[in-house]
PDB file of C-alpha atoms and ligand atoms in Angstrom:
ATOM      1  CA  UNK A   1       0.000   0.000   0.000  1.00  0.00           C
ATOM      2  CA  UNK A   2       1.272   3.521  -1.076  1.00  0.00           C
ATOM      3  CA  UNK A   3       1.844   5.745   1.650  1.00  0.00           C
ATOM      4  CA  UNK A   4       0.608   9.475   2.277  1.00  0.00           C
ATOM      5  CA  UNK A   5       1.651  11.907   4.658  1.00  0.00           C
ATOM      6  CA  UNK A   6      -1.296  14.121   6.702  1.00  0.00           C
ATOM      7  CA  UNK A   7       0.241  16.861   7.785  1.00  0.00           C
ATOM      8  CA  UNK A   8      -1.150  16.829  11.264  1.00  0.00           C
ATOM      9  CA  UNK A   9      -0.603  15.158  14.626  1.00  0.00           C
ATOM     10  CA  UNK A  10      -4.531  15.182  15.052  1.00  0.00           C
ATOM     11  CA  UNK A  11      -5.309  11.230  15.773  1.00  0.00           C
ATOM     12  CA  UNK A  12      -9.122  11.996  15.216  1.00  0.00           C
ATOM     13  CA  UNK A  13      -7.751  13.824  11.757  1.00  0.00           C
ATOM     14  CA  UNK A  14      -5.172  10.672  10.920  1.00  0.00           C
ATOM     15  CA  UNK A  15      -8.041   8.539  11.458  1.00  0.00           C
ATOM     16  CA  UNK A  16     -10.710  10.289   9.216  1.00  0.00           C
ATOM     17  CA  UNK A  17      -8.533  10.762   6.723  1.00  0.00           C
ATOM     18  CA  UNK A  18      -7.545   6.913   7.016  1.00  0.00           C
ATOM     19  CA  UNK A  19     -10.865   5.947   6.704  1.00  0.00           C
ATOM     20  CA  UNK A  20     -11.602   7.820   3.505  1.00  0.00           C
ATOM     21  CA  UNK A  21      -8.569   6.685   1.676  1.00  0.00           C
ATOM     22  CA  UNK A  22      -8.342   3.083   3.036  1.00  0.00           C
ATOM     23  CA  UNK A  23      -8.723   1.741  -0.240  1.00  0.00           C
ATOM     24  CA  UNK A  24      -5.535   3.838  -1.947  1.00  0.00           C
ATOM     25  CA  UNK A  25      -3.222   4.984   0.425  1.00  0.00           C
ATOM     26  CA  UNK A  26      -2.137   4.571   3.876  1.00  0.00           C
ATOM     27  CA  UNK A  27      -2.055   7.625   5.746  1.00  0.00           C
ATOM     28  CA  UNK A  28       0.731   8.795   8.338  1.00  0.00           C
ATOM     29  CA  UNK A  29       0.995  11.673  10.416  1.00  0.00           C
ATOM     30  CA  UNK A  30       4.026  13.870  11.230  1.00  0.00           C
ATOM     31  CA  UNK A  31       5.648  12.390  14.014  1.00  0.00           C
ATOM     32  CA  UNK A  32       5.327   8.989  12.420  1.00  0.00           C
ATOM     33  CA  UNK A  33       7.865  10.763   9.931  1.00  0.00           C
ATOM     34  CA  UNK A  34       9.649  12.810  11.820  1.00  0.00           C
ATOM     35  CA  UNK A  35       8.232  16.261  10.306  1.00  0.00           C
ATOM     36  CA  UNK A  36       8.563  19.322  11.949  1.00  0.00           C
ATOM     37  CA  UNK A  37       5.828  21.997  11.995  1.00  0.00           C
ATOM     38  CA  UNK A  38       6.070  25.149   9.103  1.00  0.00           C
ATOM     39  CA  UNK A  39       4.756  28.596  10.114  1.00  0.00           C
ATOM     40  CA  UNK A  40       1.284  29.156   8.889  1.00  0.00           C
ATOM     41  CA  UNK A  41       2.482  32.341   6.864  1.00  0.00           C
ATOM     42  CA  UNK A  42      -0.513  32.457   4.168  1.00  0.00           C
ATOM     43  CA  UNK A  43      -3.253  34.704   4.432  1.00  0.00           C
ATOM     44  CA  UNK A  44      -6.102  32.079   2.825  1.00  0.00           C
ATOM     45  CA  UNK A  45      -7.066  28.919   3.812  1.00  0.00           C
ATOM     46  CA  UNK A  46      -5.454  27.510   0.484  1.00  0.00           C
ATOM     47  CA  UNK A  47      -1.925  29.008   0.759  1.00  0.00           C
ATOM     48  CA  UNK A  48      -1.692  27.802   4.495  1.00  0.00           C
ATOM     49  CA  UNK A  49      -2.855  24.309   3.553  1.00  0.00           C
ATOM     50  CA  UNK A  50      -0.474  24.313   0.621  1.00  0.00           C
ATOM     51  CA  UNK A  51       2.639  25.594   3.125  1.00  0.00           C
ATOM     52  CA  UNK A  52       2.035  22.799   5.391  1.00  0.00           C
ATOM     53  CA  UNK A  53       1.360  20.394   2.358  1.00  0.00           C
ATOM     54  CA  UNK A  54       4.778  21.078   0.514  1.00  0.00           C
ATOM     55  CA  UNK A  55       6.601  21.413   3.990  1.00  0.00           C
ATOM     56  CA  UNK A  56       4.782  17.606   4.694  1.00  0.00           C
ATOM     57  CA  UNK A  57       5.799  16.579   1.425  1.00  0.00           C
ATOM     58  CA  UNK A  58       9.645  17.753   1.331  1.00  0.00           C
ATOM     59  CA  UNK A  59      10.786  16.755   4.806  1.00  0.00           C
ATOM     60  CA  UNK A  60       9.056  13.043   4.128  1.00  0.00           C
ATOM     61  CA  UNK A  61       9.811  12.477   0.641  1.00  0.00           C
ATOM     62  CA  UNK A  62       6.065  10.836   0.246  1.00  0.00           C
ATOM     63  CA  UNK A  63       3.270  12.658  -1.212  1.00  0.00           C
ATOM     64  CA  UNK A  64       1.123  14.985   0.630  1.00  0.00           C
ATOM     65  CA  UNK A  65      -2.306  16.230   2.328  1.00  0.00           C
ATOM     66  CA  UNK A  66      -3.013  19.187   4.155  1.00  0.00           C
ATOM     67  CA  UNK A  67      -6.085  20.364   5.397  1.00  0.00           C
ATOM     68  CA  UNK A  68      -6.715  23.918   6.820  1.00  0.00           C
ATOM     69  CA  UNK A  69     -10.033  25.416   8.098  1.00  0.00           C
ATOM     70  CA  UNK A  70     -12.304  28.277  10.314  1.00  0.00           C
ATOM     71  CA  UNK A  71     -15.371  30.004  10.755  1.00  0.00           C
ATOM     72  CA  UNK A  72     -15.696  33.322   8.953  1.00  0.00           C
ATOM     73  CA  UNK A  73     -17.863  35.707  10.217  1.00  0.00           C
ATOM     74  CA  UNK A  74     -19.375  38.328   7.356  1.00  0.00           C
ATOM     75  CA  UNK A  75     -20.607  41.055  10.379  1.00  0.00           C
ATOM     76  CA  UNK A  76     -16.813  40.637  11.515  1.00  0.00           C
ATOM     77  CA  UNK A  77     -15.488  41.057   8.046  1.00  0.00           C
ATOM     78  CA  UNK A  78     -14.264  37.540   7.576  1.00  0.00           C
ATOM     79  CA  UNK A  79     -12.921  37.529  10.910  1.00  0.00           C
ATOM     80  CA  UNK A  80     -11.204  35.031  12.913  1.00  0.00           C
ATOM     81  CA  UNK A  81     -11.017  32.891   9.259  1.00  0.00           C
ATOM     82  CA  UNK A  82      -7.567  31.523   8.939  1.00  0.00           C
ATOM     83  CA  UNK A  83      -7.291  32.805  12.629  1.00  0.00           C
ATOM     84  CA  UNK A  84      -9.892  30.451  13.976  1.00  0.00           C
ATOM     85  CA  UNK A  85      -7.843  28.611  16.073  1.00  0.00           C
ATOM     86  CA  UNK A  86      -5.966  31.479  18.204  1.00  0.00           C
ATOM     87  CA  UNK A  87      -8.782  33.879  17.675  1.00  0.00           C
ATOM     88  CA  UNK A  88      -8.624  35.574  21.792  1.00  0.00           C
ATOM     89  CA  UNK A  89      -4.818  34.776  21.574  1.00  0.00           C
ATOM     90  CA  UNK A  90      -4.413  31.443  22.909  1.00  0.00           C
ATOM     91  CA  UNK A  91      -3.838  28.681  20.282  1.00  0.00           C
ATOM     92  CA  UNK A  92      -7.031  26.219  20.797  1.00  0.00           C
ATOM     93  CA  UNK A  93      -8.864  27.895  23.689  1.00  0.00           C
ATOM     94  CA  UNK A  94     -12.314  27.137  22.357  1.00  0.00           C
ATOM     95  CA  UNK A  95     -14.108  29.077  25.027  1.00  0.00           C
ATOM     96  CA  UNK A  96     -12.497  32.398  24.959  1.00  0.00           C
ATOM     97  CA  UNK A  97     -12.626  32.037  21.099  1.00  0.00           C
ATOM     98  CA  UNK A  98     -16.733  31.819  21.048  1.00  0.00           C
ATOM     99  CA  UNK A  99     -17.052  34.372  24.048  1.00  0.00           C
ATOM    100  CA  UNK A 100     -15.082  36.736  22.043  1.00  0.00           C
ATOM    101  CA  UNK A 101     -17.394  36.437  18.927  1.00  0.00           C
ATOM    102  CA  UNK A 102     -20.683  36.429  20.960  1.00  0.00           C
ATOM    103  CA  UNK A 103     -19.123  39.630  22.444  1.00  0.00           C
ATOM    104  CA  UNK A 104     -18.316  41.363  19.008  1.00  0.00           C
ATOM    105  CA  UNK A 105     -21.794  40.201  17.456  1.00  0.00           C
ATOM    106  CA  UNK A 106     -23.626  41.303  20.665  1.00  0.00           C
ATOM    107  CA  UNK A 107     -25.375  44.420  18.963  1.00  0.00           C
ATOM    108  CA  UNK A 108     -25.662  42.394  15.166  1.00  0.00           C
ATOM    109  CA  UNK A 109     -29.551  42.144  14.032  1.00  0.00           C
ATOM    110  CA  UNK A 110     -30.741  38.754  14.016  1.00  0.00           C
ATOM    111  CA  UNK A 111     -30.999  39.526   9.517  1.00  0.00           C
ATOM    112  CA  UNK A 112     -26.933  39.918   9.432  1.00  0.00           C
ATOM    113  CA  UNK A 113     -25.610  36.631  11.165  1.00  0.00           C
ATOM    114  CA  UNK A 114     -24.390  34.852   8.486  1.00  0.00           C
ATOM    115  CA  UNK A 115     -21.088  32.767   8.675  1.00  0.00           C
ATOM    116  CA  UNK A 116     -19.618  29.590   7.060  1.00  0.00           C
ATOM    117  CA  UNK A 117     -17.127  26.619   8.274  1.00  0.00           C
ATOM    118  CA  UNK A 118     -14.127  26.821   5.233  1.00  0.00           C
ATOM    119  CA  UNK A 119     -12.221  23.886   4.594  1.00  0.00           C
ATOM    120  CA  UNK A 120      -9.292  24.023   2.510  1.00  0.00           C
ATOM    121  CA  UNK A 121      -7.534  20.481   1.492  1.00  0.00           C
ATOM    122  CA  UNK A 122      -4.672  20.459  -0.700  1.00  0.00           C
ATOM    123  CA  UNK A 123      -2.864  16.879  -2.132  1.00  0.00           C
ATOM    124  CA  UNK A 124       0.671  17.185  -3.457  1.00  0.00           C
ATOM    125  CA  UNK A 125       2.694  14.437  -5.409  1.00  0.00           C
ATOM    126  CA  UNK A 126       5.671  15.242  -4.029  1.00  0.00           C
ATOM    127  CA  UNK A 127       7.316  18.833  -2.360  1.00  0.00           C
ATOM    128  CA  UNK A 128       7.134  21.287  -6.152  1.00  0.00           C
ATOM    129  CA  UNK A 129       4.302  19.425  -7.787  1.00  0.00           C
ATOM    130  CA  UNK A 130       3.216  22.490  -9.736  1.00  0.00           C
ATOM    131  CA  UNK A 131      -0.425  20.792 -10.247  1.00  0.00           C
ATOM    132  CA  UNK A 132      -1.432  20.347  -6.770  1.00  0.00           C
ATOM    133  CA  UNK A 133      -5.198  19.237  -6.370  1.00  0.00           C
ATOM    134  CA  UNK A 134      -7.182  21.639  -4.649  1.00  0.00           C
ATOM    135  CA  UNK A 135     -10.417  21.501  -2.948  1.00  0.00           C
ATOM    136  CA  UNK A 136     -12.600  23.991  -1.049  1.00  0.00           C
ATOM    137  CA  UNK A 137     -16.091  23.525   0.209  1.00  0.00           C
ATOM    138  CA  UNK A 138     -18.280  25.709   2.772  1.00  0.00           C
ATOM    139  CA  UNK A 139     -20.919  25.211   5.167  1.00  0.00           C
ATOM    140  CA  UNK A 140     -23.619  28.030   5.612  1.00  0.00           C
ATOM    141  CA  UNK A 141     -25.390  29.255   8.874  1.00  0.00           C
ATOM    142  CA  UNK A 142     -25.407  32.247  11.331  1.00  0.00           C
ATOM    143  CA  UNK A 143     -23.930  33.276  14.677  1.00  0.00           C
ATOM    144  CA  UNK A 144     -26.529  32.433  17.566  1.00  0.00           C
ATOM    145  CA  UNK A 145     -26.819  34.490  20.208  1.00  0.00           C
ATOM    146  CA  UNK A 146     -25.795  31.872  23.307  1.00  0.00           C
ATOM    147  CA  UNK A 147     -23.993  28.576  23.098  1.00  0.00           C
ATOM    148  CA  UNK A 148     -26.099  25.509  22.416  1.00  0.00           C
ATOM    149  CA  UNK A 149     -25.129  21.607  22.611  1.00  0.00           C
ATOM    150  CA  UNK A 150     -22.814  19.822  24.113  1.00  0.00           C
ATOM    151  CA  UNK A 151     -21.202  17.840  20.812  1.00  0.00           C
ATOM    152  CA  UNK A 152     -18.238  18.578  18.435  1.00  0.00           C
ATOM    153  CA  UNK A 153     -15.811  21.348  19.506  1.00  0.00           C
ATOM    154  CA  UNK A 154     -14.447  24.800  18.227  1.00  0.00           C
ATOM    155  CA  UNK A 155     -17.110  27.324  17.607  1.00  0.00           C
ATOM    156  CA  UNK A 156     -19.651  24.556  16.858  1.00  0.00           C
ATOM    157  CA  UNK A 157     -22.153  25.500  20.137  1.00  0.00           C
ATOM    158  CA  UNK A 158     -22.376  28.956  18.446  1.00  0.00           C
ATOM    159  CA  UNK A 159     -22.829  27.893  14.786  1.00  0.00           C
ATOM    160  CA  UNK A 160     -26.517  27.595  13.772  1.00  0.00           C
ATOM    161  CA  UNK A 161     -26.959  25.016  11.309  1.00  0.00           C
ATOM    162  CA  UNK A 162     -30.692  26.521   9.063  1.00  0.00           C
ATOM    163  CA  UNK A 163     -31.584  22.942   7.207  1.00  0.00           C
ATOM    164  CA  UNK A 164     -31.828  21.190  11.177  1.00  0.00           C
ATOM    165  CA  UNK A 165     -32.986  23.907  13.012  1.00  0.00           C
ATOM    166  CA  UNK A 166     -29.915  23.465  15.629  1.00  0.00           C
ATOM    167  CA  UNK A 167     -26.669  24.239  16.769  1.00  0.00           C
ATOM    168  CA  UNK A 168     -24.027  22.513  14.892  1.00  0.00           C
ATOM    169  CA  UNK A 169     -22.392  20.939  18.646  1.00  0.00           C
ATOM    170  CA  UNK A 170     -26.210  19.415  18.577  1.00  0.00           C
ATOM    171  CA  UNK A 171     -26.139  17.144  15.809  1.00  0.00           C
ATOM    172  CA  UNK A 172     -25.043  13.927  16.200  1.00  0.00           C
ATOM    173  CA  UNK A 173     -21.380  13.760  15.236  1.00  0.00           C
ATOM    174  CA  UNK A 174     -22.418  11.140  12.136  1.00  0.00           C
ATOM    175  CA  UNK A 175     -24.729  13.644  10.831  1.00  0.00           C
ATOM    176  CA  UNK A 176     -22.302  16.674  11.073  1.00  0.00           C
ATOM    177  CA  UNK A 177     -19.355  14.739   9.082  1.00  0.00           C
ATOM    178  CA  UNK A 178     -21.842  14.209   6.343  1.00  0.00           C
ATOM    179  CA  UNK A 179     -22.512  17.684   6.047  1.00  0.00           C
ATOM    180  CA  UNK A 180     -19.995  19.816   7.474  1.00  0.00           C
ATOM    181  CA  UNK A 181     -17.339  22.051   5.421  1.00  0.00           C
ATOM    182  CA  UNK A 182     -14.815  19.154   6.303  1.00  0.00           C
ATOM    183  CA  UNK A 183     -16.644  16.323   4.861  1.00  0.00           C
ATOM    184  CA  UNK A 184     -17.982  17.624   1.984  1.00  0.00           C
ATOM    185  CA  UNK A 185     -14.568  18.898   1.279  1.00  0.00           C
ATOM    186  CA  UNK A 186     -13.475  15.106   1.780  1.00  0.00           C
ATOM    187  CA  UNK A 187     -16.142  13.679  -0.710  1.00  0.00           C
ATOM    188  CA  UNK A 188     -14.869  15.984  -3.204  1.00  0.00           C
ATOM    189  CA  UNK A 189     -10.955  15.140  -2.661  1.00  0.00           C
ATOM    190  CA  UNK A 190     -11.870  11.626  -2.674  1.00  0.00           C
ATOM    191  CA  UNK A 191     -13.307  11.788  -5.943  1.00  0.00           C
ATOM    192  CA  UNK A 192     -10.730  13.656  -7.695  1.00  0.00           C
ATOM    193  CA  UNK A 193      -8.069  11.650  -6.198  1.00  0.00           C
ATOM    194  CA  UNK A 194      -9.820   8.393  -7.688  1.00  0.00           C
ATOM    195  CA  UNK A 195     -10.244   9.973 -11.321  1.00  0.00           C
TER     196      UNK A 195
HETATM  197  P1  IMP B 201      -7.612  23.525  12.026  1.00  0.00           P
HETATM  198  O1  IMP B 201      -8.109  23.231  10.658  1.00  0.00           O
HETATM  199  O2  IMP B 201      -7.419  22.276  12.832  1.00  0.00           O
HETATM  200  O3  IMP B 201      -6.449  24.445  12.017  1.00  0.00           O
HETATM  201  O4  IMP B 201      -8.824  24.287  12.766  1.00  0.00           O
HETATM  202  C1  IMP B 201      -8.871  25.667  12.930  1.00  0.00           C
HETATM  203  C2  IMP B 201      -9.921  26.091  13.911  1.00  0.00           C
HETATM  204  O5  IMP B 201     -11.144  26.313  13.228  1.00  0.00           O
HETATM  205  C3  IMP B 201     -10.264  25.098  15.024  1.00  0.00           C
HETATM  206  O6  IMP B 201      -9.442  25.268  16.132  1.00  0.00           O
HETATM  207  C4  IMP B 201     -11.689  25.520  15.365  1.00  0.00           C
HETATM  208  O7  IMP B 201     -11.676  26.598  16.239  1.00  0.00           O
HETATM  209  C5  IMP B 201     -12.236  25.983  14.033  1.00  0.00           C
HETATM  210  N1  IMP B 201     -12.975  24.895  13.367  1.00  0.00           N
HETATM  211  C6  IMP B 201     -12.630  24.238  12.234  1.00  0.00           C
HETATM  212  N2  IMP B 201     -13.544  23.302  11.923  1.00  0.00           N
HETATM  213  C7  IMP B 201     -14.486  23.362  12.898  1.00  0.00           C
HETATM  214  C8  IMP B 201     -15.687  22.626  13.133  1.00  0.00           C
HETATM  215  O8  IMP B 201     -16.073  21.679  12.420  1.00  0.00           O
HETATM  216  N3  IMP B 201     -16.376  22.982  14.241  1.00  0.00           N
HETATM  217  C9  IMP B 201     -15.997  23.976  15.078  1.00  0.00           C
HETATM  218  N4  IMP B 201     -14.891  24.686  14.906  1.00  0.00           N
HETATM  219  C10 IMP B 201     -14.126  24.385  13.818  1.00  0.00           C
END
């Protein structure tokens, strides 16, 4: 079995991505290669995923997958986007992250809420492919006013979800993969990765 490198330490990520590509490649992370991290420099979620994808790629010698994704906020101007992750300043603290955009969207009309997950995955054949396959996909809702639910993680118990009437950290984690940012973004690498 050919191997791939996912250029994250994320088991729950490595495993995903395992799952998806059982059938064509067997996916290892970063450590299991000795990879060191690259600094996000980009300022899209395509040109960070294709840093960390070439980086991936040229310290491992195998091919590559990156994935890179957020919430953006169109009341907050795109904001935290490709900041998601360190939006109060702390790299993955989750609940100063959705306190700080409840707090900026305090005084935002229920009509001017909207926001989308992005997810960003990028496959390279090996560190300069100049033909890299790219794939974006988005996942539409609005900012609620409180969190709700108790699932997922991130900004999901703030992240309304219009076609279930629910916050996305209420629906069952089966249900959100098949219709999140992230899976639909998987479907579609899948796909072109098989053609
Ligand atoms: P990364 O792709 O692991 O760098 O994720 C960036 C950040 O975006 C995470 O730390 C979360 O704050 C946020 N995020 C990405 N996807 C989701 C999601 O499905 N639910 C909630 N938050 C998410």
């Amino acid at each position: 079995m050919k191997k791939i490198i996912l250029a994250s330490n994320n088991k729950g990520k490595i495993r995903e991505f395992n799952a998806m590509l059982s059938d064509i490649y067997e996916v290892v992370s970063m450590s299991d290669m000795g990879v060191e991290e690259v600094p996000e420099i980009g300022l899209t979620f395509v040109e960070n995923a294709l840093i960390k994808a070439r980086n991936a790629s040229a310290q491992s010698g195998l091919p590559a997958l990156a994935d890179d994704s957020g919430i953006v906020v169109d009341a907050l101007n795109g904001e935290p986007g490709i900041y998601s992750a360190r939006y109060a300043g702390n790299h993955g603290d989750d609940e100063a992250n959705t306190q700080k955009i409840l707090d900026e969207m305090a005084n935002v009309p229920d009509t001017q809420r909207s926001a989308r997950f992005w997810c960003a995955i990028v496959f390279v054949e090996h560190a300069n492919d100049p033909t890299p396959i790219i794939v974006q996909r988005g996942w539409e809702g609005e900012i609620l006013r409180k969190k709700t639910g108790k699932n997922g993680f991130g900004y999901d118990p703030i992240f309304h979800v219009p076609t279930h009437g629910c916050a996305s950290a209420e629906l069952a984690p089966e249900i959100k993969n098949a219709i999140s940012h992230r899976g639909q973004a998987l479907d579609a690498l899948l796909k072109e990765l098989k053609s």
